[in-house]
Coordinates of C-alpha atoms in Angstrom, one line a residue:
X1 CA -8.2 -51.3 13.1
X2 CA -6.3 -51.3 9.6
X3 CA -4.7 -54.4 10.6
X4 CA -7.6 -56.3 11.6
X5 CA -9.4 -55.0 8.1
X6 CA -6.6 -56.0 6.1
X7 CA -6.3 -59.5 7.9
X8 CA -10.6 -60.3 7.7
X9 CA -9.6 -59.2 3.7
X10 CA -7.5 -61.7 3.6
X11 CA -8.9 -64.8 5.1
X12 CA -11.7 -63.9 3.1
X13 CA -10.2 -63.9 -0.1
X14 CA -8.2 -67.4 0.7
X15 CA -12.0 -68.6 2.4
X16 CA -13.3 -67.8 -1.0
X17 CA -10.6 -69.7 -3.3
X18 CA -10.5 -73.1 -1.1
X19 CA -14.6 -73.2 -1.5
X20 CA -14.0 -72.5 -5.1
X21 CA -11.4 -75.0 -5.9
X22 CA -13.0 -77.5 -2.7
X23 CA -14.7 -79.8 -5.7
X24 CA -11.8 -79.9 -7.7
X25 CA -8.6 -80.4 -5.6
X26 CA -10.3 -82.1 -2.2
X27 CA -13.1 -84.0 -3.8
X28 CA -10.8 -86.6 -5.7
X29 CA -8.1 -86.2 -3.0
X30 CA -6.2 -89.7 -1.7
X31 CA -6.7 -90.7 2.0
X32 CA -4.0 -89.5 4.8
X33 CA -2.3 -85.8 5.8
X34 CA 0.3 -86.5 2.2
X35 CA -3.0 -85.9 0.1
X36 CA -3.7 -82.8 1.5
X37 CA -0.3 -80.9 0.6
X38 CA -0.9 -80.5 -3.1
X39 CA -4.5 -79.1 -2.7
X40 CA -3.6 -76.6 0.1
X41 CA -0.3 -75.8 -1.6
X42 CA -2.5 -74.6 -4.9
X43 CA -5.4 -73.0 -2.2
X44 CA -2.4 -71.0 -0.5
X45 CA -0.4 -70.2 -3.5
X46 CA -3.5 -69.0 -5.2
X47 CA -4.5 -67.1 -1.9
X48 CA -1.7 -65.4 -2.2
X49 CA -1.3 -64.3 -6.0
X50 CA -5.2 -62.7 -5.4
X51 CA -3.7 -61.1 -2.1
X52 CA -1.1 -59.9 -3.6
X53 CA -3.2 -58.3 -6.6
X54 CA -5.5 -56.8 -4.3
X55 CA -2.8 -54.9 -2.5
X56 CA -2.8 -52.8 -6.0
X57 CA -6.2 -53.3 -7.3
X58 CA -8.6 -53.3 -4.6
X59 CA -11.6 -54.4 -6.8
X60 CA -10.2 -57.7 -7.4
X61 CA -11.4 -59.0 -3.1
X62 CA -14.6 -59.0 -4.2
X63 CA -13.8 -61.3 -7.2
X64 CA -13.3 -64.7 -5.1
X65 CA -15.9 -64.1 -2.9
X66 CA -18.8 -63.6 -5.7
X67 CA -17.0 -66.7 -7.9
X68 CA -17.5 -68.6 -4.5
X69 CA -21.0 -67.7 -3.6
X70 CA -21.6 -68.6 -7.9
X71 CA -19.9 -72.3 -7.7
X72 CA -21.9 -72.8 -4.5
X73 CA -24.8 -71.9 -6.3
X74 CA -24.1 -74.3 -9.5
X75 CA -23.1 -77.3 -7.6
X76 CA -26.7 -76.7 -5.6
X77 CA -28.2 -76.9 -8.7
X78 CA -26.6 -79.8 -9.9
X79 CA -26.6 -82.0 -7.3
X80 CA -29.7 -80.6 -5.2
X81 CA -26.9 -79.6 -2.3
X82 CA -23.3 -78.4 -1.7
X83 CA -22.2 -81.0 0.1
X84 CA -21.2 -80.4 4.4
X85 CA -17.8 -79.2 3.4
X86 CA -19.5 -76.3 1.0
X87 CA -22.1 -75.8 3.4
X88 CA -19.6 -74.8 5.8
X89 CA -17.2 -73.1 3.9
X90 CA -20.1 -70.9 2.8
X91 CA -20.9 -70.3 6.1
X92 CA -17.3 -69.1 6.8
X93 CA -17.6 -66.8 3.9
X94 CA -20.9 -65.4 5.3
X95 CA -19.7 -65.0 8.7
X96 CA -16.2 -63.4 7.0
X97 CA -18.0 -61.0 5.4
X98 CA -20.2 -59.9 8.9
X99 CA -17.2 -59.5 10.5
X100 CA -15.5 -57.6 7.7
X101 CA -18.9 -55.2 7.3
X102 CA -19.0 -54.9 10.7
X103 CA -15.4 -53.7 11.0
X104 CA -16.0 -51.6 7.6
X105 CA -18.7 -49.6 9.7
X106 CA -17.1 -49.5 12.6
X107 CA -14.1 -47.7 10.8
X108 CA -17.1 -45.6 8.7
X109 CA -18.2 -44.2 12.1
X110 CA -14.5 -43.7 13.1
X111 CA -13.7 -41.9 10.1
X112 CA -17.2 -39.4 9.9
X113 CA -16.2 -38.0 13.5
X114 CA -13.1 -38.1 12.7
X115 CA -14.0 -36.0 9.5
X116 CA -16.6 -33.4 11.2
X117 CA -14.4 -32.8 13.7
X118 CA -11.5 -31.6 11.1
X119 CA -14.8 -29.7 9.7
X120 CA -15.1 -27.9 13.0
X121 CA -11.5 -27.0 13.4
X122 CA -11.5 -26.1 9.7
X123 CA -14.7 -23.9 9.9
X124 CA -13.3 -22.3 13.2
X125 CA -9.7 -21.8 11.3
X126 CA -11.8 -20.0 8.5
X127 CA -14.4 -17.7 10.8
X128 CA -11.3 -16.9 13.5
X129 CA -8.4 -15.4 14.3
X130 CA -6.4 -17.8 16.0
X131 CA -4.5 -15.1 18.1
X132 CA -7.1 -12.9 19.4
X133 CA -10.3 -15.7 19.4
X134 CA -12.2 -12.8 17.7
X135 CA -13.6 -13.2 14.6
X136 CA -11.6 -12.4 11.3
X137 CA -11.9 -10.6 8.4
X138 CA -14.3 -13.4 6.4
X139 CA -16.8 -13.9 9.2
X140 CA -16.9 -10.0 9.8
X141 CA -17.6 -9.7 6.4
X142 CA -20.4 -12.3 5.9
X143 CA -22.0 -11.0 9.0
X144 CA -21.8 -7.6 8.0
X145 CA -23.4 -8.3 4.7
X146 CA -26.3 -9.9 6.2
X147 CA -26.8 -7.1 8.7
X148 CA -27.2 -4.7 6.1
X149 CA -29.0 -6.6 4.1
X150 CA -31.6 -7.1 7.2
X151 CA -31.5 -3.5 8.3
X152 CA -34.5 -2.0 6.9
X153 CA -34.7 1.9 8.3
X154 CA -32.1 1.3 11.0
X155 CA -29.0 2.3 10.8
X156 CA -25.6 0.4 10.8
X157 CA -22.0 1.8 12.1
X158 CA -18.6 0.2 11.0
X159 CA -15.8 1.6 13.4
X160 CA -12.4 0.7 11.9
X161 CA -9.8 1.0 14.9
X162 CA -6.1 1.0 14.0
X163 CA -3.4 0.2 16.5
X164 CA -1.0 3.5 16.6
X165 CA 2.7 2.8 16.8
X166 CA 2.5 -1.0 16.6
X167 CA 5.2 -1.5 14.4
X168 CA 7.6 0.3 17.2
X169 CA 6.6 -1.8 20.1
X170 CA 7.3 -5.0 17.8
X171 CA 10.8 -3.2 17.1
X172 CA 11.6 -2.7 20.6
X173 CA 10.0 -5.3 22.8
X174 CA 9.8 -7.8 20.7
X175 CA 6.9 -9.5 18.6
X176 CA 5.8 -11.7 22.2
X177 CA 4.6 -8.3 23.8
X178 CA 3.3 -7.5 20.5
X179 CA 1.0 -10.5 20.1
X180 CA -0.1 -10.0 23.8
X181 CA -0.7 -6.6 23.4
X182 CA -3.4 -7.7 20.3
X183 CA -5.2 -10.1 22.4
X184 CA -5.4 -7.6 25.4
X185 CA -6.8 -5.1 22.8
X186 CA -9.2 -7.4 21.6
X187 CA -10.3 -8.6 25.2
X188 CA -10.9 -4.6 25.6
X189 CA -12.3 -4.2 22.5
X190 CA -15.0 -7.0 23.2
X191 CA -15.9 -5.7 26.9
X192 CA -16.6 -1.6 25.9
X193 CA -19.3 -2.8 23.0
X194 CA -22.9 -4.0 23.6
X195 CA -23.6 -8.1 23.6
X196 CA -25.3 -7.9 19.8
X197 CA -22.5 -5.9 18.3
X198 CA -19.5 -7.6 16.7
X199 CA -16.0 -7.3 17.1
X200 CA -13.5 -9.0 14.4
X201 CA -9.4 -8.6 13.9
X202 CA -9.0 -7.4 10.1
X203 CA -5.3 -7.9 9.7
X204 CA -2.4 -7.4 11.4
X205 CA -2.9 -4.4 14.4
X206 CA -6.5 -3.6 12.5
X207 CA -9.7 -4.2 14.1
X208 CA -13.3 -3.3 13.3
X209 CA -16.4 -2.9 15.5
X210 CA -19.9 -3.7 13.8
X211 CA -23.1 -1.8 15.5
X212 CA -25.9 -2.8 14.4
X213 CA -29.8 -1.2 14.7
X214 CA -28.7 2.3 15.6
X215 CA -31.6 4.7 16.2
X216 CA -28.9 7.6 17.2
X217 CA -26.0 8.3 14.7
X218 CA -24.7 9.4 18.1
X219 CA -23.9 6.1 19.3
X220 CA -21.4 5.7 17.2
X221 CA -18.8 8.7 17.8
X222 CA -19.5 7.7 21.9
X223 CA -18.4 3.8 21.2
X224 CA -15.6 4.8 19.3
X225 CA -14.3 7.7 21.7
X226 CA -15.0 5.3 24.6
X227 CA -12.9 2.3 22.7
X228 CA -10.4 4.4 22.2
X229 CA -10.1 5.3 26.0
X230 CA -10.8 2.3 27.6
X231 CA -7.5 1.0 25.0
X232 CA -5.3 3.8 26.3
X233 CA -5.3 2.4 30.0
X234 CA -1.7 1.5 30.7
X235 CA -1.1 -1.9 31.2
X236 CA 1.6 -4.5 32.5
X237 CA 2.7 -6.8 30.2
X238 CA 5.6 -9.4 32.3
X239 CA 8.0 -6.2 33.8
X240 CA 6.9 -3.4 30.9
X241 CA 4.2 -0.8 30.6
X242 CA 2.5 0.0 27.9
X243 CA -0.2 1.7 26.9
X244 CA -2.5 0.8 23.6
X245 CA -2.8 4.3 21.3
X246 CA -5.3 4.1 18.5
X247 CA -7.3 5.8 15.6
X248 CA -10.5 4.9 14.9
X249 CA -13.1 6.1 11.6
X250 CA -16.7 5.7 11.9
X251 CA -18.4 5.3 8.9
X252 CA -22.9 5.1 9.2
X253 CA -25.0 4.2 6.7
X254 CA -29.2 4.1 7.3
X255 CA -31.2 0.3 5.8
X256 CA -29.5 -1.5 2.9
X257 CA -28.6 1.5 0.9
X258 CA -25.1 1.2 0.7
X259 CA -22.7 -2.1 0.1
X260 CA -20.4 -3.5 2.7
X261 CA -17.8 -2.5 0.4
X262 CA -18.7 1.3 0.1
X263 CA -19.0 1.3 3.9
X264 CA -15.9 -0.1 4.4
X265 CA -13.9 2.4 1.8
X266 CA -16.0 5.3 3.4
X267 CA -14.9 4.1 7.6
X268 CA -10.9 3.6 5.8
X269 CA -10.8 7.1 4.5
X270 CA -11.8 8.4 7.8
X271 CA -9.5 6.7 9.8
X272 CA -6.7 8.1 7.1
X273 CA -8.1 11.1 8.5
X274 CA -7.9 10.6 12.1
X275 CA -4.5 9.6 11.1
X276 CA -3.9 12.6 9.4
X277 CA -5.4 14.7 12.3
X278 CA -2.3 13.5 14.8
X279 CA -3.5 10.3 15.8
X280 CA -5.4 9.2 19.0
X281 CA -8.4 10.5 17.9
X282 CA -11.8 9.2 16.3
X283 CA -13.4 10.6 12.8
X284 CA -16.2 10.1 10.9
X285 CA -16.4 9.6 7.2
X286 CA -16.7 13.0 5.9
X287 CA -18.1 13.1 2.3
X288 CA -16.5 16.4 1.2
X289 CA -13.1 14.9 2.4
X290 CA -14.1 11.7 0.4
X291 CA -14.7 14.0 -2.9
X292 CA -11.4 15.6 -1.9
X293 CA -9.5 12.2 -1.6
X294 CA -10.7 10.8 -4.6
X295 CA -9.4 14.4 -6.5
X296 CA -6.2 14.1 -4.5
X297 CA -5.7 10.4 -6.0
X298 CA -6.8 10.9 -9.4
X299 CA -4.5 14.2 -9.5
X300 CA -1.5 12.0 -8.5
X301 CA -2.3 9.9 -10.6
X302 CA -2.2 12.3 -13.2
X303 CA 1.1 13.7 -11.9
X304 CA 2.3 10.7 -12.4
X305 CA 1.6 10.3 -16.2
X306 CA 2.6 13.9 -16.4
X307 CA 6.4 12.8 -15.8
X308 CA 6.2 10.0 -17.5
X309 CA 4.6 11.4 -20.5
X310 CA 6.9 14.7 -20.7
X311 CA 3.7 17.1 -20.2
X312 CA 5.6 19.9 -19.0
X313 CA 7.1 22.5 -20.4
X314 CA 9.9 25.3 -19.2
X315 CA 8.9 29.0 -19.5
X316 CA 10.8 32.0 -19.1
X317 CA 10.6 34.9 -16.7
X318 CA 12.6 38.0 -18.3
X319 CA 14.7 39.7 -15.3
X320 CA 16.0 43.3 -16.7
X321 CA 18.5 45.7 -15.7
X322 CA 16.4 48.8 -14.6
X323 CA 18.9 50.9 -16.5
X324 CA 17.4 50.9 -19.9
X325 CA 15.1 48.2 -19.0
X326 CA 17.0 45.4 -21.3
X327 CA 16.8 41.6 -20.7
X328 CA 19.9 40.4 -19.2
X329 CA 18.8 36.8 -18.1
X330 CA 15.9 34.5 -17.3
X331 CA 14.1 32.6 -14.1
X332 CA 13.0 28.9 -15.2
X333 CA 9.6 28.4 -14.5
X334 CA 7.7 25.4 -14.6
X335 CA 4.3 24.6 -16.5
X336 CA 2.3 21.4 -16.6
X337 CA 0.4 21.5 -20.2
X338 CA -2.5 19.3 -18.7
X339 CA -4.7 17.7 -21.7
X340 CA -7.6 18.6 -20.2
X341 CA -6.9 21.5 -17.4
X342 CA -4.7 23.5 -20.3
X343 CA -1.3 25.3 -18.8
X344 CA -1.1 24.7 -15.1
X345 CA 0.9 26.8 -12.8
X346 CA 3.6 25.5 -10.1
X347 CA 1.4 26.3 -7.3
X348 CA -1.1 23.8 -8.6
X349 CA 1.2 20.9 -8.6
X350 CA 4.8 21.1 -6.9
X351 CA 3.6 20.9 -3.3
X352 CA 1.6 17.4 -4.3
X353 CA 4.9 16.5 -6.8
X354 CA 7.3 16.9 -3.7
X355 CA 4.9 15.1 -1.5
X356 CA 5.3 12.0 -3.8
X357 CA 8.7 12.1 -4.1
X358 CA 8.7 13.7 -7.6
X359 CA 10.7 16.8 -7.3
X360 CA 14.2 15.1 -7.3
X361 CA 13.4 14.0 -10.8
X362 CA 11.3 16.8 -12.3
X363 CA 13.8 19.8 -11.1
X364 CA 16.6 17.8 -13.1
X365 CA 14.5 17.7 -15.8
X366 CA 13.9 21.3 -15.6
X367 CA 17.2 22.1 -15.0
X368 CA 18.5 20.6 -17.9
X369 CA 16.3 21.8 -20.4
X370 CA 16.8 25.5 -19.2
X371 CA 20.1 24.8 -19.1
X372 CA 20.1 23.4 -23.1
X373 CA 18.4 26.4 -23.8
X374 CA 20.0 29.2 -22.2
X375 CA 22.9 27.5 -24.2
X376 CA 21.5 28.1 -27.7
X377 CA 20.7 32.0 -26.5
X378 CA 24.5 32.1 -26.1
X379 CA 25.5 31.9 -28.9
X380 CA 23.4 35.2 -29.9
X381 CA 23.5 37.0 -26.4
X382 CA 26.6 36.2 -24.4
X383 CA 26.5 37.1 -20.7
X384 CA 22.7 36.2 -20.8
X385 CA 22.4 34.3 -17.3
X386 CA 19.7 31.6 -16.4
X387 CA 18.5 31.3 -12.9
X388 CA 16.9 27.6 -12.2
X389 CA 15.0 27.3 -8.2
X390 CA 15.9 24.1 -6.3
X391 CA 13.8 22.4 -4.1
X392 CA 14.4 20.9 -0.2
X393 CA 14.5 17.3 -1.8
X394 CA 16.6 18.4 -4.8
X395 CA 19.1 20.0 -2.1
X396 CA 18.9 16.8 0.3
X397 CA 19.8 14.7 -2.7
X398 CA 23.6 13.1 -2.3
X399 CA 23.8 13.2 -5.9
X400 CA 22.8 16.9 -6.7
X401 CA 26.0 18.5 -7.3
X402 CA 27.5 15.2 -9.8
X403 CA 23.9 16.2 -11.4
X404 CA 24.6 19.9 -12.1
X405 CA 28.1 19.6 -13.4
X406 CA 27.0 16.7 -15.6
X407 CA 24.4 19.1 -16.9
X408 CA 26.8 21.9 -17.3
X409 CA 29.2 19.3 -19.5
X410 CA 26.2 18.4 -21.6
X411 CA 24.8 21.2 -22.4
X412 CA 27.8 23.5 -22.6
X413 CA 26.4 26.2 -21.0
X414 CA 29.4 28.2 -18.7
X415 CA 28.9 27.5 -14.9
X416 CA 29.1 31.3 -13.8
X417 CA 25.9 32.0 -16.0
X418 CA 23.8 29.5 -14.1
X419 CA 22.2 30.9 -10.8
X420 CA 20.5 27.9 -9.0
X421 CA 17.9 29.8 -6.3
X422 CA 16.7 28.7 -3.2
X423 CA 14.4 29.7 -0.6
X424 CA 15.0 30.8 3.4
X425 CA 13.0 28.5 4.5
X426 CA 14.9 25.3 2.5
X427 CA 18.2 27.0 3.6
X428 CA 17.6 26.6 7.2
X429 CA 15.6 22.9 7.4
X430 CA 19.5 21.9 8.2
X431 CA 21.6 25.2 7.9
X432 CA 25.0 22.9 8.2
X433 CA 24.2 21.3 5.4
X434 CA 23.0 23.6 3.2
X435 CA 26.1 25.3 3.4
X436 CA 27.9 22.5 2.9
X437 CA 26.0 21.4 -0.3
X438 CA 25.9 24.8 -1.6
X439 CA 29.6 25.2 -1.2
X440 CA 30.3 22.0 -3.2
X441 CA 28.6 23.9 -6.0
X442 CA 30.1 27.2 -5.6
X443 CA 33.1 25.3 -6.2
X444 CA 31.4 24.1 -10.1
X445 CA 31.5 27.4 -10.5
X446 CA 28.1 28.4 -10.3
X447 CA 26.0 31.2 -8.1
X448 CA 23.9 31.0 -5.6
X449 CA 20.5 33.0 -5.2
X450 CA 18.2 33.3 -1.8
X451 CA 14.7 34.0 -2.9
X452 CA 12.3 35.9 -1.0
X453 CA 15.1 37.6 0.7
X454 CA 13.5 39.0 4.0
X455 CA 10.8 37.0 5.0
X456 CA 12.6 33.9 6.6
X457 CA 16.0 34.5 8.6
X458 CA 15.8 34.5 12.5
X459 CA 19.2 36.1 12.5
X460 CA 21.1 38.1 9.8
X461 CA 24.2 36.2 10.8
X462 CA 22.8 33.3 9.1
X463 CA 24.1 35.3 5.6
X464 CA 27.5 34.8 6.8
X465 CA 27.6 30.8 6.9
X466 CA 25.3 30.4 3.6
X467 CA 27.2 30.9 0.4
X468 CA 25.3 33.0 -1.3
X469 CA 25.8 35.8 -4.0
X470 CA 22.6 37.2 -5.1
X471 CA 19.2 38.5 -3.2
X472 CA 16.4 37.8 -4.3
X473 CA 13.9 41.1 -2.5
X474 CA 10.8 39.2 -1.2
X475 CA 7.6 40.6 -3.9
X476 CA 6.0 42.2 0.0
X477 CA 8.6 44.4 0.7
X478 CA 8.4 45.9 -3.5
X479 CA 4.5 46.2 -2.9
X480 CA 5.3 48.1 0.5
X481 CA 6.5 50.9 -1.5
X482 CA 3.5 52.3 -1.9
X483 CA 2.5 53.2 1.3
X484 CA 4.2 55.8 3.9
X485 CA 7.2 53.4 5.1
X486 CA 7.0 50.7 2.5
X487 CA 9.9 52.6 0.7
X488 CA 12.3 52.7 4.4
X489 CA 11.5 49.2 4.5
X490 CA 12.8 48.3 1.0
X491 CA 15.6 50.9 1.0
X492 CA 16.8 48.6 4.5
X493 CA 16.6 45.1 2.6
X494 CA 18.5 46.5 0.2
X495 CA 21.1 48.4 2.5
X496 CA 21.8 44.5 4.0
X497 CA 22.5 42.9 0.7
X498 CA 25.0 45.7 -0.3
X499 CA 26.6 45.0 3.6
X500 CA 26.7 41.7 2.8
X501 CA 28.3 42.2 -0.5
X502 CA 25.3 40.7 -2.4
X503 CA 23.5 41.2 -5.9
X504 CA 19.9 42.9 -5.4
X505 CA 17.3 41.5 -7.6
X506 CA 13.8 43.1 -6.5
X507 CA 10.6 40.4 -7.8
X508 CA 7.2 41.2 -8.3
X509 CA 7.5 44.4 -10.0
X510 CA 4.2 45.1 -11.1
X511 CA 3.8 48.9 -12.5
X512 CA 6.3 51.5 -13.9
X513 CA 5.9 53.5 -10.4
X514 CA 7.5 50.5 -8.6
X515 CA 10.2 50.2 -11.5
X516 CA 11.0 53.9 -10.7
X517 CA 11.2 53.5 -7.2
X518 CA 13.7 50.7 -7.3
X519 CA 16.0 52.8 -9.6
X520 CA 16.0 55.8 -6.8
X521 CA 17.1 53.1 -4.3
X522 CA 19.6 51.9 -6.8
X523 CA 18.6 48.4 -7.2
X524 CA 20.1 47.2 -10.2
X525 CA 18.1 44.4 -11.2
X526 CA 13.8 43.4 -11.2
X527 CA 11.6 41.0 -12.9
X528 CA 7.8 41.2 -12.5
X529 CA 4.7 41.5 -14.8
X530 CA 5.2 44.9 -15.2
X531 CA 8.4 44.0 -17.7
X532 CA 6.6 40.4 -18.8
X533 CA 5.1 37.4 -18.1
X534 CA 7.0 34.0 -17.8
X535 CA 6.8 32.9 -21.7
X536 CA 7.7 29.8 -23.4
X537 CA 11.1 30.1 -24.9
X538 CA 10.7 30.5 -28.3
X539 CA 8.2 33.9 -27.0
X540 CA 11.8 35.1 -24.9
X541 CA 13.8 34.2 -28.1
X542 CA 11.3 36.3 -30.1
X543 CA 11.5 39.1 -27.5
X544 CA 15.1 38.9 -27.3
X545 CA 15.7 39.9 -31.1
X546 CA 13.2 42.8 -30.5
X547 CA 15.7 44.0 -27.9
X548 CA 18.8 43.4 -29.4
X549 CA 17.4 44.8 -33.1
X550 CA 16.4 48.3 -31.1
X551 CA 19.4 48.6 -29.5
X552 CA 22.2 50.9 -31.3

């Protein structure tokens, strides 16, 4: 159809030119086929300039044929006719430009269904999801907005559904299975809900179910449960079984009170939940979990800019022989001097710091400004020892012991003064390790401490493969004292450590009765409230002259 345009273009164009130039080159011409050359020469030679021009400036076709249809008209009005050779010619120019209309409207029609249908594929490509057929996230959210915007005292549920273990089954059979395990969900998905509700793929192994016009919030927690069984039928995908796991949050919201947005946030934090809750199961938004959540992020955040931002601060724990009740070294202790909060203890921040990967970087911190420190009291109390606590991601770290003995060179403080402690409990995630790792820093010279000493081993046989060298006597057993056995039971814990050839330090001494105690049962070392509170160095260094200026 190009072709044939371009050709009526043509003939119309040279049409045009031989009426133009008909009076002068034909009207004189001499008699016989050798007068004709000249005039058609100049008629095809001009023909083909303006075709030529036309191929870059398409404006100029129209040119001949308007300076045709004018000559025609001036040579009418000179000579009250065109002559039969015009007459014709103009004719042919008419008829040229039917044919070349018609063929323009003919390719006009060609090119509108042409266009609407690239419109219809374009506007399906933009409302679906070309895997599934379902609709995607932009028509789910357009028809959600105008079904809470048309809600009036109904209510409206959004039930996100997440796939559980996706990525796996993409890892193992391959991302084929994968993509017919989506549209087999989806198929699912679309048969358990009711003909007006809507079913759209989010992203990826995401899906989300709209119910509208609710009159039972009910509904809702029974069309998510029974999505969530009817997916976990096993089916046959070519020769392997599978079965489709998911988590699904609910979140309702009655009339147009609430934004798709908020609705959305709210069903997400509730399927983090059912995530949280093991999987497999379906939640609804919970706004006391929500409140919780948004404390939980704004607190990380927090944590965050704490690190960053050196917020924290080392304090100092005294630990004092019980004979004469002298300070003879320190546990590090950290604080977080929140701008707002004031002085924050461990427990309000280390279990969220290690859950965010922070401990690694804020127990070296703390380790070397303890150990800088407990250098500088040195040089006024030799012998003084510092005991720093590592964590379970500070002792799986490859890189811990080249961190302590570049701490030790830095600082200057002698290896055997530095006790690092450790819990039971981060002893035995992975006993073979731990040994080996604390061995590797025996050998820098340095001690090793297990803290709360009697509330973790399975198996006293376990203090023969650890390398440890001091005990620390779990607070419990020190508080037991008090009552009829409570002093058996501490007089045993400390009976193992001496069996096992280990330093006794007894924690959570709390009055002068306990202190007393612990020096009948010959434990040579406490720390507790009742001797002082964990203090800020320059408090220990004040408390340290006090000592040494009373002692003879």
């Amino acid at each position: 159809m190009d072709r044939v345009r371009r050709g009526t273009d043509d003939a119309m164009i040279v049409t045009s030119v031989l009426m133009v130039l008909w009076p002068l080159l034909f009207a004189d011409r001499q008699p016989g086929p050798s007068g004709l050359l000249v005039p058609i020469g100049v008629v095809a030679l001009t023909g083909a300039g303006l075709i030529a021009l036309t191929r870059r400036w398409a404006l100029l076709r129209h040119l001949p044929v308007a300076t045709a249809v004018a000559m025609a008209a001036f040579w009418h009005y000179r000579d009250g006719n065109v002559g039969p050779e015009l007459t014709w010619l103009l004719i042919a120019v008419s008829a040229i430009l039917l044919i070349r209309q018609f063929i323009g409207t003919r390719t006009n029609l060609t090119l509108m269904r042409d266009l609407s249908r690239q419109r219809a594929v374009l506007a399906r490509q933009a409302f679906h999801d070309p895997l599934t057929e379902l609709g995607n996230r932009k028509m789910f959210m357009d028809h959600a907005t105008d079904t809470l915007a048309e809600a009036e005292d109904t209510m409206t549920a959004v039930i996100l559904v997440d796939l559980d273990g996706f990525k796996e089954v993409n890892d193992v059979y391959g991302h084929a299975i994968g993509d017919e395990l989506l549209r087999i969900a989806a198929e699912r998905l679309n048969a358990t809900v009711r003909a007006h509700d809507t079913v759209s793929r989010l992203d990826g192994d995401e899906f989300v179910v709209l119910l509208p016009r609710l009159v039972d919030d009910q509904i809702a927690d029974t069309v998510a449960n029974r999505i969530l069984r009817d997916l976990a039928q096993p089916l046959m995908i070519g020769d392997t079984v599978l079965a489709i796991r998911a988590s699904a949050g609910i979140a309702l919201t009655r009339g147009n009170s609430k934004d798709l947005d908020e609705v959305m946030r709210e069903a997400d934090l509730a399927l983090y939940q059912a995530k949280a809750d093991g999987k497999g199961v379906a939640r609804r938004f919970d706004p006391a979990q929500f409140a919780a959540a948004q404390q939980r992020r704004q607190d990380e955040a927090e944590l965050r800019l704490a690190l960053a931002e050196e917020q924290f601060e080392v304090f100092y724990q005294p630990i004092v022989d019980l004979d004469g009740e002298h300070t003879v070294g320190v546990e590090a202790l950290v604080r977080w001097r929140h701008p707002e909060r004031g002085v924050l203890p461990p427990i309000a921040f280390l279990d969220m710091a290690e859950s965010l990967g922070m401990l690694p970087q804020l127990g070296g911190w703390v380790l070397e400004q303890a150990c800088r420190q407990a250098a500088e009291w040195q040089q006024h109390q030799p012998g003084f020892e510092l005991n720093v606590n590592l964590s379970a991601s500070q002792l799986g770290n490859p890189e811990l012991v080249d961190e302590v003995r570049a701490v030790l060179e830095s600082t200057g403080l002698p290896p055997h003064l530095l006790v690092l402690e450790l819990t039971e409990s981060v002893a035995l995630v992975d006993l073979v390790e731990s040994a080996r790792v604390l061995s590797a820093l025996k050998t820098l010279g340095v001690r090793i401490a297990l803290d709360d000493f009697g509330t973790g081993f399975s198996s006293l046989s376990h203090l023969g493969v650890l390398p440890v060298d001091v005990v620390k006597i779990d607070r419990s057993f020190v508080q037991a004292m008090q009552g009829g056995n409570g002093a058996s039971v501490a007089e045993a814990v400390l009976q193992i450590a001496r069996t096992f050839n280990l330093a006794p330090v007894a924690e959570g001494v709390e009055d002068a009765t306990q202190a007393e105690r612990l020096r009948e049962l010959e434990c040579a070392q406490a720390q507790g409230y009742h001797f002082a509170r964990p203090m800020p160095a320059s408090d220990l260094t004040d408390l340290l002259s006090r000592e040494s200026s009373l002692r003879p």
